[in-house]
PDB file of C-alpha atoms in Angstrom:
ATOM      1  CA  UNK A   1       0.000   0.000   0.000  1.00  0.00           C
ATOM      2  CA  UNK A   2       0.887   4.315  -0.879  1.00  0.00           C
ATOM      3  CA  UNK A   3       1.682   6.023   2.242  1.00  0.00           C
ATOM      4  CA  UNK A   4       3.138   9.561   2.704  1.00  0.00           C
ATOM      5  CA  UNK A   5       4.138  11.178   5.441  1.00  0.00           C
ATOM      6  CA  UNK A   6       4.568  15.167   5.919  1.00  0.00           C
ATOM      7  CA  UNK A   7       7.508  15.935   8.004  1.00  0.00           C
ATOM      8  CA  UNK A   8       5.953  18.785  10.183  1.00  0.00           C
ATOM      9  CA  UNK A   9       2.649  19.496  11.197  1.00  0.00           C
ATOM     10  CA  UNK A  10       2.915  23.106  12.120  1.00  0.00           C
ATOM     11  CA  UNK A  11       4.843  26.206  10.295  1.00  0.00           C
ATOM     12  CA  UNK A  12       5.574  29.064  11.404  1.00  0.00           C
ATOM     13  CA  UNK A  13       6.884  31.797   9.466  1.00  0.00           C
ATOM     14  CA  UNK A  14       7.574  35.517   9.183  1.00  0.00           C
ATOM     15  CA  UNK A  15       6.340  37.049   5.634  1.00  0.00           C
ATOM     16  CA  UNK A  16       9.397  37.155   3.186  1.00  0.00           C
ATOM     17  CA  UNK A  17      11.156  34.225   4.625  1.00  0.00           C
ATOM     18  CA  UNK A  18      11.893  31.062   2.465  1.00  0.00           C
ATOM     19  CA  UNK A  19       9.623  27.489   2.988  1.00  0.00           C
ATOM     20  CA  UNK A  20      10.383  24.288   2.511  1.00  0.00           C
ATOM     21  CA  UNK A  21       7.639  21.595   3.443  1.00  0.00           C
ATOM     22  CA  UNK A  22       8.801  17.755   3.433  1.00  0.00           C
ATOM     23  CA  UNK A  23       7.117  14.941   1.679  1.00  0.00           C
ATOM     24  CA  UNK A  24       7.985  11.762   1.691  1.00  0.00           C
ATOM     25  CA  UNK A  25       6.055   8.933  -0.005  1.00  0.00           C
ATOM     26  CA  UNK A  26       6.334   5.479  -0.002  1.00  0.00           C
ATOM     27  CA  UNK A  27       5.464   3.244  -3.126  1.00  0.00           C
ATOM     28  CA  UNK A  28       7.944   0.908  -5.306  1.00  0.00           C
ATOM     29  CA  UNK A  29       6.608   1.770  -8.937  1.00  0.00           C
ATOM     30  CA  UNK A  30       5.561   4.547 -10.930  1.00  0.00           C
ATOM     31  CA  UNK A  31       3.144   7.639  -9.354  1.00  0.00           C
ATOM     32  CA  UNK A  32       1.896  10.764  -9.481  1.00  0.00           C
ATOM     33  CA  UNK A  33       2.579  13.635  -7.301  1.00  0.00           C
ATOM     34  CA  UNK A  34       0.734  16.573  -6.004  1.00  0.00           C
ATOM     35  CA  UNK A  35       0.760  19.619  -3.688  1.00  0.00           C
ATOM     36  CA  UNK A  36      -2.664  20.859  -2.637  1.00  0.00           C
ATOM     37  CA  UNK A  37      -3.449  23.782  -0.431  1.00  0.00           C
ATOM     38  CA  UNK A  38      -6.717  24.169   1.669  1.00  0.00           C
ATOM     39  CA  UNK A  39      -6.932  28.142   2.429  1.00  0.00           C
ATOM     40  CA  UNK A  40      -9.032  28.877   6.047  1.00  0.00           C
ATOM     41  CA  UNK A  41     -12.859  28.064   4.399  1.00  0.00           C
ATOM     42  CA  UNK A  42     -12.148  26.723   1.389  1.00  0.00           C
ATOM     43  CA  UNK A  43     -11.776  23.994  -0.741  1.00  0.00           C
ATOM     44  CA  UNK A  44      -8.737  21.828  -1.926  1.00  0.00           C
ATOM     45  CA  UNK A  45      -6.700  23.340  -4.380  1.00  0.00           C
ATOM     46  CA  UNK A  46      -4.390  21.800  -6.630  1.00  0.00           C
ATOM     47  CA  UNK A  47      -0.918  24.213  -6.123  1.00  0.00           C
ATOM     48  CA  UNK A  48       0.769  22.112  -8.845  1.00  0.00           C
ATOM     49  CA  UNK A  49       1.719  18.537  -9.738  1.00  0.00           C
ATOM     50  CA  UNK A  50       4.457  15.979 -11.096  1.00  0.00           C
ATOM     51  CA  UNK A  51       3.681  13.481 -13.437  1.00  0.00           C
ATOM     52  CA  UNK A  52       6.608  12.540 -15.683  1.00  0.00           C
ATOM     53  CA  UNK A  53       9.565  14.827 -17.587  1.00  0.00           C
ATOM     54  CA  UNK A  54      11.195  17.646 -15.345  1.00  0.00           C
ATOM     55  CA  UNK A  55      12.073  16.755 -11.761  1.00  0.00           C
ATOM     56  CA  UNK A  56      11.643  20.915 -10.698  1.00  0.00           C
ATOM     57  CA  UNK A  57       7.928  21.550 -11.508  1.00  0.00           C
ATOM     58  CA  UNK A  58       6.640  24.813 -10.680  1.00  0.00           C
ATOM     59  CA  UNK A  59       3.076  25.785  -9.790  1.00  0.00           C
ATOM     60  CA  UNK A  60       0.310  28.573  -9.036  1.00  0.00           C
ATOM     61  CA  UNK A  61       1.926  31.278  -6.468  1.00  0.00           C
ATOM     62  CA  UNK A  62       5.291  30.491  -7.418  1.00  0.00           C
ATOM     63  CA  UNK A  63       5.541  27.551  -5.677  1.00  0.00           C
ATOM     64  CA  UNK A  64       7.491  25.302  -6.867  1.00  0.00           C
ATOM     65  CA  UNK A  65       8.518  21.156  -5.930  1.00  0.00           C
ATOM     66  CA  UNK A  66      11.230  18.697  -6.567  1.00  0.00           C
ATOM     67  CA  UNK A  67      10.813  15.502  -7.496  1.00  0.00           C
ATOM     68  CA  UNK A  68      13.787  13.052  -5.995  1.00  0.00           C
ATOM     69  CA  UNK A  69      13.378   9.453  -6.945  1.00  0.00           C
ATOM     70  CA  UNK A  70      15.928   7.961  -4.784  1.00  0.00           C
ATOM     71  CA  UNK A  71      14.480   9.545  -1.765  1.00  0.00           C
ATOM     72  CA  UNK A  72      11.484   9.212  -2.736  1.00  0.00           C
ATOM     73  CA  UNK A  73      10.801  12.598  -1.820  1.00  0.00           C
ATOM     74  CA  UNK A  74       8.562  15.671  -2.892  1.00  0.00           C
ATOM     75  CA  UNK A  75       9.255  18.771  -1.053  1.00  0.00           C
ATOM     76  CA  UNK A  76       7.485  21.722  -1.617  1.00  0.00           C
ATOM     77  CA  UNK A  77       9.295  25.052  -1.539  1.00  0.00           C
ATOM     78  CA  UNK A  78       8.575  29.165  -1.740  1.00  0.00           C
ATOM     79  CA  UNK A  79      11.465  31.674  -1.483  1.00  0.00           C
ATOM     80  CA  UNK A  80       9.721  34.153  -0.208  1.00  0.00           C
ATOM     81  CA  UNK A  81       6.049  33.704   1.511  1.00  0.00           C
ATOM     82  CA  UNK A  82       3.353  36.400   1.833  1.00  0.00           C
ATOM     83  CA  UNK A  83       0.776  36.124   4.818  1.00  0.00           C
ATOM     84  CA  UNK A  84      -2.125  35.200   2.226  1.00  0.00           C
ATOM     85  CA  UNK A  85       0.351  31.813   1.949  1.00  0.00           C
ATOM     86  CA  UNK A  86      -1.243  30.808   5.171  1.00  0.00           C
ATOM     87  CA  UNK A  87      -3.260  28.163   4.704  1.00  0.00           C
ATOM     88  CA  UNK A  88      -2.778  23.620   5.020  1.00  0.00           C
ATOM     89  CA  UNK A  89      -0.734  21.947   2.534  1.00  0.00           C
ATOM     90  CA  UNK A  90      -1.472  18.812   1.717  1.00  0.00           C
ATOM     91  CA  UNK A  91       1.029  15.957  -0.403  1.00  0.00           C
ATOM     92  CA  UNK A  92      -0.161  13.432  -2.305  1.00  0.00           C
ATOM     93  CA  UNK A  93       0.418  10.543  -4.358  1.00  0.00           C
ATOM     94  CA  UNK A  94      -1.562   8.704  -7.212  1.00  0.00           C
ATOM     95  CA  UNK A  95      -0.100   5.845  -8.036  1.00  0.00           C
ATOM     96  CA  UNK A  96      -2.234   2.899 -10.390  1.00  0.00           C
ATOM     97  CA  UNK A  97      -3.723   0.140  -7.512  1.00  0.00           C
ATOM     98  CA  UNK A  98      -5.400  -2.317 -10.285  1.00  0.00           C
ATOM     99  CA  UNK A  99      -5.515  -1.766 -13.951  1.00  0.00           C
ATOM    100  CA  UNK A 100      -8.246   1.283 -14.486  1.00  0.00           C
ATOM    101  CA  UNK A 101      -8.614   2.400 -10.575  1.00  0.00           C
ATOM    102  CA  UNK A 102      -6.133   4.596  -8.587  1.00  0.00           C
ATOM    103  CA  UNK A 103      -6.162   6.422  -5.464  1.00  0.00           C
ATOM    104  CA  UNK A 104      -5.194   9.758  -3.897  1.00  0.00           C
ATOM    105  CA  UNK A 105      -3.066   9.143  -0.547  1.00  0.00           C
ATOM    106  CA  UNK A 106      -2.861  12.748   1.183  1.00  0.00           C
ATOM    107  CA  UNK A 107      -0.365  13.485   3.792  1.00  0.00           C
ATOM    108  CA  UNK A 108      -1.712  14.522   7.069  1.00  0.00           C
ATOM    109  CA  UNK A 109      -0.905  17.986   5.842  1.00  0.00           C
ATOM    110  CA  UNK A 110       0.933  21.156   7.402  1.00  0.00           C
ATOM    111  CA  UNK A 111      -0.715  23.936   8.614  1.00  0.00           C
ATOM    112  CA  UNK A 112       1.429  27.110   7.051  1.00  0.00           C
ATOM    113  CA  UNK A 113       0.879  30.072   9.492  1.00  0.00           C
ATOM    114  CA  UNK A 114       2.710  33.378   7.849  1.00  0.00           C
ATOM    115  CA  UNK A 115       3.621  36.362  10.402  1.00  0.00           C
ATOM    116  CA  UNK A 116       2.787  39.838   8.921  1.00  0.00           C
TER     117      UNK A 116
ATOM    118  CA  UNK B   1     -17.705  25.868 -16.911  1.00  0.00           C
ATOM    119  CA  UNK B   2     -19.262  24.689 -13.637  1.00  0.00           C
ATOM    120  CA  UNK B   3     -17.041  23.057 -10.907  1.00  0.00           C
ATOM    121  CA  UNK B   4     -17.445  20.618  -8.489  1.00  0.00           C
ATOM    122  CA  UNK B   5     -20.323  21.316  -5.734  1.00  0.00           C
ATOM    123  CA  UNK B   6     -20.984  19.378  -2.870  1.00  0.00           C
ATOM    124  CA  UNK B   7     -24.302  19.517  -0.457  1.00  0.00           C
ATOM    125  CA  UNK B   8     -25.507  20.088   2.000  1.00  0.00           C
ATOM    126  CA  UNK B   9     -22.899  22.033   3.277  1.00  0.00           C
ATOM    127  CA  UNK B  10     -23.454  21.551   7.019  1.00  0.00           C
ATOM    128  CA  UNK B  11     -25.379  18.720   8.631  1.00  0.00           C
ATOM    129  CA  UNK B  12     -25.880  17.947  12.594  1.00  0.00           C
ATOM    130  CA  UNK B  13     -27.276  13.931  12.986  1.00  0.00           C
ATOM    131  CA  UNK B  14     -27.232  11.757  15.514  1.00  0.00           C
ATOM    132  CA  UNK B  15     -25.961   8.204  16.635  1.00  0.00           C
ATOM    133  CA  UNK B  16     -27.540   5.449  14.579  1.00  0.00           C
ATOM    134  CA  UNK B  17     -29.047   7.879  11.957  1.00  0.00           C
ATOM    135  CA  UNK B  18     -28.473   7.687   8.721  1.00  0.00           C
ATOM    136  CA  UNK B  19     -27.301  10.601   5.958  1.00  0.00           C
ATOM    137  CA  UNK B  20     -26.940  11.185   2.593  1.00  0.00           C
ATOM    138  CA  UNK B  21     -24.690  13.324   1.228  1.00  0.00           C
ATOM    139  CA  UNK B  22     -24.636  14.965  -2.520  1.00  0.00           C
ATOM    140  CA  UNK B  23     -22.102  15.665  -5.428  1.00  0.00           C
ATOM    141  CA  UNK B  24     -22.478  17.300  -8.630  1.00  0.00           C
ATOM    142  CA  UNK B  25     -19.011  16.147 -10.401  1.00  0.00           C
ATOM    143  CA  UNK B  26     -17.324  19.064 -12.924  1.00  0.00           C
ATOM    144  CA  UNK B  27     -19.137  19.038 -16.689  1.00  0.00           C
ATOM    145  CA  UNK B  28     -17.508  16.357 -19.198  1.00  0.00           C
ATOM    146  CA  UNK B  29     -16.244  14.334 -15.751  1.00  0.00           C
ATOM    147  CA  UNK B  30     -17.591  10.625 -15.583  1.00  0.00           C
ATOM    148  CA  UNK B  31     -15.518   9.543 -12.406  1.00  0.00           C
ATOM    149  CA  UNK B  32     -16.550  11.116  -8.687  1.00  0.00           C
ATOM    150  CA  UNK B  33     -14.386   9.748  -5.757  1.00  0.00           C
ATOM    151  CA  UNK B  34     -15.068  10.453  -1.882  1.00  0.00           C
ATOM    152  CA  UNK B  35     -12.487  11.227   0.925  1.00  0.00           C
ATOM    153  CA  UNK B  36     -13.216  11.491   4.723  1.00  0.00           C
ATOM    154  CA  UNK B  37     -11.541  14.234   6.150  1.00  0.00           C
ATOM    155  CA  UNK B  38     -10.980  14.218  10.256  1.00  0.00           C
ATOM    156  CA  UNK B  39      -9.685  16.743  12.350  1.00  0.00           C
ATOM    157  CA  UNK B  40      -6.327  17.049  11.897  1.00  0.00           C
ATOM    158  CA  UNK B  41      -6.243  14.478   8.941  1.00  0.00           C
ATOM    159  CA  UNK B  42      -5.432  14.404   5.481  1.00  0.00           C
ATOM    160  CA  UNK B  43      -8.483  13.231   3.394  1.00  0.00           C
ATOM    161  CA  UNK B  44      -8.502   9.617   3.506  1.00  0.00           C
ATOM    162  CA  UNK B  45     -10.132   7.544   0.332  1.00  0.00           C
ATOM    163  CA  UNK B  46     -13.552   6.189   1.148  1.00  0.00           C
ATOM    164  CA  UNK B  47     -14.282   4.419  -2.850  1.00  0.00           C
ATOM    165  CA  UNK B  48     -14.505   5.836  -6.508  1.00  0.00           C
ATOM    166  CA  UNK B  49     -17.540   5.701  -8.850  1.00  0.00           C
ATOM    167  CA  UNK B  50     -16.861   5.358 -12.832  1.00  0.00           C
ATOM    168  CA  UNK B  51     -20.302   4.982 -15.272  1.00  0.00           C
ATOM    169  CA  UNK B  52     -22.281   4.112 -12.138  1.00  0.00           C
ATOM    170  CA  UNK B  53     -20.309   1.518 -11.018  1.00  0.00           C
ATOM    171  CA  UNK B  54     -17.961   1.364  -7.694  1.00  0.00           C
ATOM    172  CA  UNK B  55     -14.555   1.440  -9.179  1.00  0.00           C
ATOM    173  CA  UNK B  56     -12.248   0.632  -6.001  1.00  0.00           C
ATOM    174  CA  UNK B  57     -13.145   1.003  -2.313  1.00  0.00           C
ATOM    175  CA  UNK B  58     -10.891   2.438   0.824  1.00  0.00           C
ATOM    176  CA  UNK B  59     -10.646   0.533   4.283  1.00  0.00           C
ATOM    177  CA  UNK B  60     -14.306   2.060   4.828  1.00  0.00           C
ATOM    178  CA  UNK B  61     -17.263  -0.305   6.376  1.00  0.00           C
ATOM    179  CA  UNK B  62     -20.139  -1.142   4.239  1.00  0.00           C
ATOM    180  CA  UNK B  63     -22.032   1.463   6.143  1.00  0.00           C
ATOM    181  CA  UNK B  64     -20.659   3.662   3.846  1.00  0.00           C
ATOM    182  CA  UNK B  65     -22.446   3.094   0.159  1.00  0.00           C
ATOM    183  CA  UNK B  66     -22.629   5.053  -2.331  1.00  0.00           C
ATOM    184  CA  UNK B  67     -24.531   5.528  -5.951  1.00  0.00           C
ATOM    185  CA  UNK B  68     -23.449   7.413  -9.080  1.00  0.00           C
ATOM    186  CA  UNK B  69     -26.557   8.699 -11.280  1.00  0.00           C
ATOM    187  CA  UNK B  70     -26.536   9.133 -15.736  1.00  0.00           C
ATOM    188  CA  UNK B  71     -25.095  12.339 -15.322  1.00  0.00           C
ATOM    189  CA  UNK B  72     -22.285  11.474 -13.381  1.00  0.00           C
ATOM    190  CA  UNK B  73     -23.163  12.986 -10.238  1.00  0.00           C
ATOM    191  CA  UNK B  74     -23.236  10.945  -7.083  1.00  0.00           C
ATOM    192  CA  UNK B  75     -24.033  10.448  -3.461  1.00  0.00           C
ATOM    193  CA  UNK B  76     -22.693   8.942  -0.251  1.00  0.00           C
ATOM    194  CA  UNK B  77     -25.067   7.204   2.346  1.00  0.00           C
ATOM    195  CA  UNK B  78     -23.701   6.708   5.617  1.00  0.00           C
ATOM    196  CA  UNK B  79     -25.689   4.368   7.958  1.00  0.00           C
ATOM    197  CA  UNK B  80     -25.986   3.141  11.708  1.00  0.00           C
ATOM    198  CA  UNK B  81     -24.037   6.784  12.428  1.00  0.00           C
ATOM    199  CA  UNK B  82     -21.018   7.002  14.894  1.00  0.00           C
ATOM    200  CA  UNK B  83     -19.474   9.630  16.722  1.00  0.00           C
ATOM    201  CA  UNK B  84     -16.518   9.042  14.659  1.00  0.00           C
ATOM    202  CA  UNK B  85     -18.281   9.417  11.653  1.00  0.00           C
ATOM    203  CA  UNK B  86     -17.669  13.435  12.426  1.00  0.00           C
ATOM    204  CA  UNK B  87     -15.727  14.659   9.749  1.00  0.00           C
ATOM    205  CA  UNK B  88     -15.603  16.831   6.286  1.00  0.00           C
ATOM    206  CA  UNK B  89     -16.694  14.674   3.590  1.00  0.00           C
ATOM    207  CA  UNK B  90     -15.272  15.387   0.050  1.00  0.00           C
ATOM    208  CA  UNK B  91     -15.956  14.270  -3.437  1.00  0.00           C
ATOM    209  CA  UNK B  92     -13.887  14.888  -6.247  1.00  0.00           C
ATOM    210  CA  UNK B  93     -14.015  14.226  -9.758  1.00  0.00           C
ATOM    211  CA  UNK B  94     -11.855  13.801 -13.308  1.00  0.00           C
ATOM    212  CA  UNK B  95     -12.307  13.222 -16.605  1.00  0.00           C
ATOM    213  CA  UNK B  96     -11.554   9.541 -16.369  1.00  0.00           C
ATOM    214  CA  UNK B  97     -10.606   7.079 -13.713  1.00  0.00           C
ATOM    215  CA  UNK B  98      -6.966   6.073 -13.852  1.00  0.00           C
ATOM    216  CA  UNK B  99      -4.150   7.937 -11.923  1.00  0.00           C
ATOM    217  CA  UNK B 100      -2.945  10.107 -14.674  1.00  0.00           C
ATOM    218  CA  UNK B 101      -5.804  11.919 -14.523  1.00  0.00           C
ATOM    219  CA  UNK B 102      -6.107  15.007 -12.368  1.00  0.00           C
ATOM    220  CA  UNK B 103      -8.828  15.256  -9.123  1.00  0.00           C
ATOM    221  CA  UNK B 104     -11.391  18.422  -8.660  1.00  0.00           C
ATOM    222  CA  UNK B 105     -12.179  19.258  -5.139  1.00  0.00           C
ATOM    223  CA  UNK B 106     -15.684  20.314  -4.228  1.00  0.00           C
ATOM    224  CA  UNK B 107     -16.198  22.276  -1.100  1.00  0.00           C
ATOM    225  CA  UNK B 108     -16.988  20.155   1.099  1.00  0.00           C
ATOM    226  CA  UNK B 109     -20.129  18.892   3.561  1.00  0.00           C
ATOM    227  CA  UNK B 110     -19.303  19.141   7.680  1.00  0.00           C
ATOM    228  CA  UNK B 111     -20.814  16.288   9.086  1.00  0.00           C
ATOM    229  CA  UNK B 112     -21.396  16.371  13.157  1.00  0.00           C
ATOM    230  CA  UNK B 113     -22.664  13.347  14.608  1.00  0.00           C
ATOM    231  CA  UNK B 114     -23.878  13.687  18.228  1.00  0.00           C
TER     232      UNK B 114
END
């Protein structure tokens, strides 16, 4: 079975200061990747995504990730965050179960808290 | 283009009732999946629904059915309620089942059991 695991479950942060949020999946074949954010009151939101090609993908808000095979790894990162960043991140990996059905396998997410 | 909505949006029950929950998947999409959301939890998969048929099912109890209608849109049932049961329940739907294809969020329905 896909499992990932988010390495912290509370940031805190001061407005212009760089992020990096740690993902770590676990899953021997091939899968998709994905970032999604979850601003205070509403819904999931997909902040970018890694299928195949380019390791460095980049996404909405200039976010951007870094896929590592041989960590198996899929941190997110920001340079500099802006206190409307403040919201949960959630990782996430799709990876093909049976022929025709996959899954989504969140993280247990990390609540981003940026100081004005 | 319309996205994914989800209702009701809030809904108090009680132990041992039973609810029904309702998606309307994005135009064009014929697969609608559900995730339980706990406090303090990533969504979790609770099964997928592809031309009206269950296409895969999470470590969920058969208390949790579900149905997917001609146009795609879908519902969750949730029997014999328990206080566990408490969570944000989310559907989401893509253009196709397989994992290469990307998932729309709704919004979300809060459900408090009591």
């Amino acid at each position: 079975a896909q499992s990932v695991s988010q390495h912290n479950h509370h940031v805190i942060l001061s407005e212009a200061a760089s992020l990096e949020l740690g993902c770590n999946y676990s899953y021997g074949g091939t899968v998709n990747l994905f970032w999604y954010v979850q601003y205070p009151g509403q819904h999931l939101q997909l902040l970018l995504k890694y299928f195949s090609g380019d390791p460095l993908v980049k996404g909405i808000k200039g976010f951007e990730a870094e896929f590592i095979k041989s960590k198996f790894s899929f941190n997110l990162r920001k340079p500099s965050v802006q206190w409307s960043d403040t919201a949960e991140y959630f990782c996430a990996v799709n990876a093909p179960l049976y022929s025709g059905y996959s899954t989504l396998t969140f993280g247990k997410g990390t609540m981003l808290l940026v100081s004005p | 283009e319309t996205g994914v909505t989800q209702s009701p949006t809030h809904l108090i029950k009680t132990r041992g009732q039973q609810v029904t929950l309702r998606c309307s998947s994005q135009s064009g999409h014929n697969t609608v999946s559900w995730y339980q959301q706990a406090l303090g939890q990533g969504p979790q998969f609770i099964f997928q629904y592809y031309r009206e048929e269950e296409n895969g099912r999470g470590n969920f109890p058969p208390r949790f059915s579900g149905l997917q209608f001609p146009n795609y849109s879908s519902e969750l049932n949730v029997n014999a309620l328990e206080l566990d049961d408490s969570a944000l329940y989310l559907c989401a739907s893509s253009l196709n089942r397989g994992h290469d294809n990307e998932q729309f969020f709704g919004p979300g329905t809060r459900l408090t059991v009591l």
